[in-house]
PDB file of C-alpha atoms in Angstrom:
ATOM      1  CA  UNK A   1      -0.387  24.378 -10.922  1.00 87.00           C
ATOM      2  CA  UNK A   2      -0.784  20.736 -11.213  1.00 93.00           C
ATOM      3  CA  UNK A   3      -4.073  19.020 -11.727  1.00 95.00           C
ATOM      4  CA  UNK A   4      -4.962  15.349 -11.112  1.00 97.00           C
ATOM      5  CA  UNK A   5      -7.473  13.401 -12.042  1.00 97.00           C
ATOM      6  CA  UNK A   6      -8.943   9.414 -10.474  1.00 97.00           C
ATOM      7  CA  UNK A   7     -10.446   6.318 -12.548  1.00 96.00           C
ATOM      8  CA  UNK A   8     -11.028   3.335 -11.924  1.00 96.00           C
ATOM      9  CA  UNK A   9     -13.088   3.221  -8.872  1.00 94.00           C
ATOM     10  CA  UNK A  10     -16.056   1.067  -8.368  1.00 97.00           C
ATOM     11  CA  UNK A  11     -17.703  -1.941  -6.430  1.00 97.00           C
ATOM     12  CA  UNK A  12     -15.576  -5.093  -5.745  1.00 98.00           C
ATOM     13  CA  UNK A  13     -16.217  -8.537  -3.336  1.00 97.00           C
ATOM     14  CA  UNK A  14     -13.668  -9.358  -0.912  1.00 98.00           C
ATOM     15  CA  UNK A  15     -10.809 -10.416  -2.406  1.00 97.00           C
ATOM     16  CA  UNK A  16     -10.931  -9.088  -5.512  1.00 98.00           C
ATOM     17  CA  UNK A  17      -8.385  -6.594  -7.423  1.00 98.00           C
ATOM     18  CA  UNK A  18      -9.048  -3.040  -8.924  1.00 98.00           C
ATOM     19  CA  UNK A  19      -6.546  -0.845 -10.618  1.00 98.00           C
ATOM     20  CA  UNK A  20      -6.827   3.414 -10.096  1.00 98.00           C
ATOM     21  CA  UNK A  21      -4.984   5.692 -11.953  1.00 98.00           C
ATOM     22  CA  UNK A  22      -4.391   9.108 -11.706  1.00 98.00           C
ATOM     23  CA  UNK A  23      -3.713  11.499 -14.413  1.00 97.00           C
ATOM     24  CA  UNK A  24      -1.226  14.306 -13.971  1.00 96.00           C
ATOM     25  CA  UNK A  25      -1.456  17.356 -15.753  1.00 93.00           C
ATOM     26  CA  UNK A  26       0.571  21.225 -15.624  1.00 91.00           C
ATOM     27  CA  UNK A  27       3.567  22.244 -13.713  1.00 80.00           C
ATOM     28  CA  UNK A  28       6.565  20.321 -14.069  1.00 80.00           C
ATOM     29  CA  UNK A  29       6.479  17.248 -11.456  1.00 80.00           C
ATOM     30  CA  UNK A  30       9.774  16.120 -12.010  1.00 80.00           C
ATOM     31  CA  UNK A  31      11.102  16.517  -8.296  1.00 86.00           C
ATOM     32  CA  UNK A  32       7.322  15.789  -7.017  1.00 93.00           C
ATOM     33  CA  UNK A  33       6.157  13.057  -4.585  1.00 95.00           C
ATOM     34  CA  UNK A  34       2.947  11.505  -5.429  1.00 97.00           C
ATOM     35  CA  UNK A  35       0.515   9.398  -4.178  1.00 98.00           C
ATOM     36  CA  UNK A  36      -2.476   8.383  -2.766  1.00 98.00           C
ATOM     37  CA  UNK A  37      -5.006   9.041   0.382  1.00 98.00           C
ATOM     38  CA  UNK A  38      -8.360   7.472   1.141  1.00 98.00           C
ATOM     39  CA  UNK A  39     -11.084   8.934   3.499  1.00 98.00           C
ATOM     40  CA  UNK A  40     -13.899   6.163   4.841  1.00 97.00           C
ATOM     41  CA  UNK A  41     -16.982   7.709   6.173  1.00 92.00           C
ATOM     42  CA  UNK A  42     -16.755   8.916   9.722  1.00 94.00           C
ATOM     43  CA  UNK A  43     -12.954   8.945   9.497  1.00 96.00           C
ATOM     44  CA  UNK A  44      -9.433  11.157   8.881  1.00 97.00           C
ATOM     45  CA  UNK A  45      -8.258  10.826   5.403  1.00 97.00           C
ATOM     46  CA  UNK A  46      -5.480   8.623   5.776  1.00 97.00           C
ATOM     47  CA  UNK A  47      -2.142   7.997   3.613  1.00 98.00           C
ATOM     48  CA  UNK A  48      -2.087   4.842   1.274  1.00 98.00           C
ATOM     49  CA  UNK A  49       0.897   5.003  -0.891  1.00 98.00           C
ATOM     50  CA  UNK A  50       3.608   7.138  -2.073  1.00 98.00           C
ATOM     51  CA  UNK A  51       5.957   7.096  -5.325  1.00 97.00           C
ATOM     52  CA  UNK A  52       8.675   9.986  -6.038  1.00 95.00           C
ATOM     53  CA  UNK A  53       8.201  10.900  -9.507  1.00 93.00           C
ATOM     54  CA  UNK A  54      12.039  11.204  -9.573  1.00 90.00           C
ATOM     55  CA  UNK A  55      13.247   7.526  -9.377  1.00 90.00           C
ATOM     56  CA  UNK A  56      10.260   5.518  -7.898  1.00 93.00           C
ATOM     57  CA  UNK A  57      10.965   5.248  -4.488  1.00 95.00           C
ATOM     58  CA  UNK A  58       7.818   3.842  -2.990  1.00 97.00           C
ATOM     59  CA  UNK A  59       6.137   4.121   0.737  1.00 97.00           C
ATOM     60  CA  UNK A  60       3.094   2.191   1.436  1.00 98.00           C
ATOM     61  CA  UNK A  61       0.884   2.109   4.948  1.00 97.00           C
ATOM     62  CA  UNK A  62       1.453  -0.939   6.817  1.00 96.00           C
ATOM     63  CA  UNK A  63      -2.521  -2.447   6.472  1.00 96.00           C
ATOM     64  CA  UNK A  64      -1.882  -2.283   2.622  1.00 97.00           C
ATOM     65  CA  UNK A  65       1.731  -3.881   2.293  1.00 97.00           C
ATOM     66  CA  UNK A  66       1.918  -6.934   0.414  1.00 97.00           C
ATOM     67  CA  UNK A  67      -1.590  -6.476  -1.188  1.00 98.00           C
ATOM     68  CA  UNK A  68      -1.143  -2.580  -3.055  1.00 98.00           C
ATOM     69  CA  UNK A  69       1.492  -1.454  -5.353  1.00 98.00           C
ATOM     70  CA  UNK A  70       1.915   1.712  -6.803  1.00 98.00           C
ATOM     71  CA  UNK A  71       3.800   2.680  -9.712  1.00 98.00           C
ATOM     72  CA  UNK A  72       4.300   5.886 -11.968  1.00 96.00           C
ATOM     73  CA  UNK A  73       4.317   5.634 -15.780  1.00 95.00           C
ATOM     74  CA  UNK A  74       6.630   8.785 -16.395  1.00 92.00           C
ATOM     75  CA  UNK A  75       5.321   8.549 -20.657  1.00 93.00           C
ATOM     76  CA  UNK A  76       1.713   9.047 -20.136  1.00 94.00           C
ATOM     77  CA  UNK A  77       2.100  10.676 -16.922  1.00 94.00           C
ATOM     78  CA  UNK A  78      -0.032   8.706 -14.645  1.00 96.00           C
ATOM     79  CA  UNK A  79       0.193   7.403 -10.939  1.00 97.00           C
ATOM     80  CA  UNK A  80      -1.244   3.948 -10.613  1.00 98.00           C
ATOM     81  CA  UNK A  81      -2.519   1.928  -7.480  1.00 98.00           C
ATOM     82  CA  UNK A  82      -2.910  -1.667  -7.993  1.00 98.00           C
ATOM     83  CA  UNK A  83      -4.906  -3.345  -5.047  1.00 98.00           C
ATOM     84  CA  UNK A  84      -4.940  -6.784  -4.289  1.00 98.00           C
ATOM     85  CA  UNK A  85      -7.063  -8.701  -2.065  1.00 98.00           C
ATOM     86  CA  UNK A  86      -9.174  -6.065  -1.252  1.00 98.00           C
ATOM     87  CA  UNK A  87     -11.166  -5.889   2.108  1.00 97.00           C
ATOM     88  CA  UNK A  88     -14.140  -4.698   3.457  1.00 97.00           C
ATOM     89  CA  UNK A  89     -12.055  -2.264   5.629  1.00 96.00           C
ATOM     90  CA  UNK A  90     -10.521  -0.692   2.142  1.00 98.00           C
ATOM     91  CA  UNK A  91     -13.862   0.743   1.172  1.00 98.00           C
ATOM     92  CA  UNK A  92     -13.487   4.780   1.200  1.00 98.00           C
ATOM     93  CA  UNK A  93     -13.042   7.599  -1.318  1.00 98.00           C
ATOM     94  CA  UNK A  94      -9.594   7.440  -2.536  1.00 98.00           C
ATOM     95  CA  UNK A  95      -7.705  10.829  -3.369  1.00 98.00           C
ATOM     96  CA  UNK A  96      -4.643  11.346  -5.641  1.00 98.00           C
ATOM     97  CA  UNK A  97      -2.233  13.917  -4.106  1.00 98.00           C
ATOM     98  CA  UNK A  98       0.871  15.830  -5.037  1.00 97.00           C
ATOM     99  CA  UNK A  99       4.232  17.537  -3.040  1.00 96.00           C
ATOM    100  CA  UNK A 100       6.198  19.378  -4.666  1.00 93.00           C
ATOM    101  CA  UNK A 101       8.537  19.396  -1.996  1.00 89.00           C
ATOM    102  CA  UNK A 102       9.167  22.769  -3.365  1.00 88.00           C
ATOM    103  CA  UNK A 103      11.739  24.320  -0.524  1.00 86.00           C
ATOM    104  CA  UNK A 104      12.236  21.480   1.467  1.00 88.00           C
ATOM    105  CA  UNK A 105      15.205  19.014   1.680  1.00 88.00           C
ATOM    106  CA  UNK A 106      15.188  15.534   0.343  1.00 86.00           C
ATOM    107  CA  UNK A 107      14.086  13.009   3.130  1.00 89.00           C
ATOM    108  CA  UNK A 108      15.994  10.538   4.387  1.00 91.00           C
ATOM    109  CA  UNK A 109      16.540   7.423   2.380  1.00 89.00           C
ATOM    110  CA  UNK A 110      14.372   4.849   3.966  1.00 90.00           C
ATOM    111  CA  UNK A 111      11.068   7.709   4.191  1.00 90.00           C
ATOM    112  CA  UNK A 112      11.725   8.572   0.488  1.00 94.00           C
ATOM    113  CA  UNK A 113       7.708   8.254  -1.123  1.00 94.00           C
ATOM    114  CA  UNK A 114       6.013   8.770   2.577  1.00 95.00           C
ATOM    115  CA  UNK A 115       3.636  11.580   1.891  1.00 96.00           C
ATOM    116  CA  UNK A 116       2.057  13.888   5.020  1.00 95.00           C
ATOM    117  CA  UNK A 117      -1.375  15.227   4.821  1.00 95.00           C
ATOM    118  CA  UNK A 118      -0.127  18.966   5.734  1.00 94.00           C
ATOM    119  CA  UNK A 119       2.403  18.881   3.295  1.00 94.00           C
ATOM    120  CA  UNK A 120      -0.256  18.332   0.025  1.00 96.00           C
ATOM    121  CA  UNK A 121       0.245  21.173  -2.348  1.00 95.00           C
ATOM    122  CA  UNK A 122      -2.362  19.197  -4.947  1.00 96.00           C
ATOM    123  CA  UNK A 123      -5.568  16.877  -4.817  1.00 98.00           C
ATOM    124  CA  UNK A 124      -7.649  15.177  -6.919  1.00 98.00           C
ATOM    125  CA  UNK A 125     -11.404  15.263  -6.209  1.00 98.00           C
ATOM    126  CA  UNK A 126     -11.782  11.532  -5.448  1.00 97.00           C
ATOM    127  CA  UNK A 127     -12.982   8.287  -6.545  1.00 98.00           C
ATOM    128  CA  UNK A 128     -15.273   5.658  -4.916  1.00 98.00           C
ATOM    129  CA  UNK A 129     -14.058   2.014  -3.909  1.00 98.00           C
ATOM    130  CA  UNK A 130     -16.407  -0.277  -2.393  1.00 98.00           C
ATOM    131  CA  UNK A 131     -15.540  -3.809  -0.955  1.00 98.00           C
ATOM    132  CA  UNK A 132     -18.485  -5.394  -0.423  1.00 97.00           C
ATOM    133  CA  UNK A 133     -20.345  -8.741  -0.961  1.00 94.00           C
TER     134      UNK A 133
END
């Protein structure tokens, strides 16, 4: 079992930068790919942003490239996604997630980090970003 925790949600203008984290608790994560997912009202929860725990290979969603970065502090055992110039269109409930990969082969190279919704083994319960004026 592997729990996760969000902070750092809240309400930010256009433009403006927040930091989440994610804390990561239980089962050893050590060949885990985490990440994160966002869900805006009315819509599929969508991937974000993906980091192997193993080596920090990162995957990001086109609409956030350039603007989000996510990183993994392996000491305190936190995911972290740094958003830049944050739009209107970013506003949703962002999720931490987990694969453990467990029985599957390493992807290829260039899709190492890229996390699938059916493939979640672990969530976190959420956390609120608004981009508004």
């Amino acid at each position: 079992q592997v729990q996760l925790v969000e902070s750092g949600g809240g309400l930010v203008q256009p433009g403006n930068s927040l930091r989440l984290s994610c804390a990561v608790s239980g089962d050893t994560f050590t060949r885990y790919t985490m990440g994160w997912f966002r869900q805006a009202p009315g819509k599929e929860r969508e991937f974000v942003a993906g980091i192997t725990w193993l080596g920090g290979s990162t995957y990001y969603q086109d609409s956030v490239k350039g603007r989000f970065t996510i990183s993994r502090d392996t000491a305190k055992n936190t995911v972290n996604l740094r958003m830049n110039n944050l739009k209107p269109e970013d506003t949703a409930v962002y999720y931490c997630a987990a694969d453990s990969r467990r029985g599957r082969l390493p992807p290829e190279p260039s899709k190492l980090g890229r996390l699938y919704y059916s493939d979640i083994d672990y969530w976190g319960k959420g956390t609120l970003v608004t981009v508004s004026s």
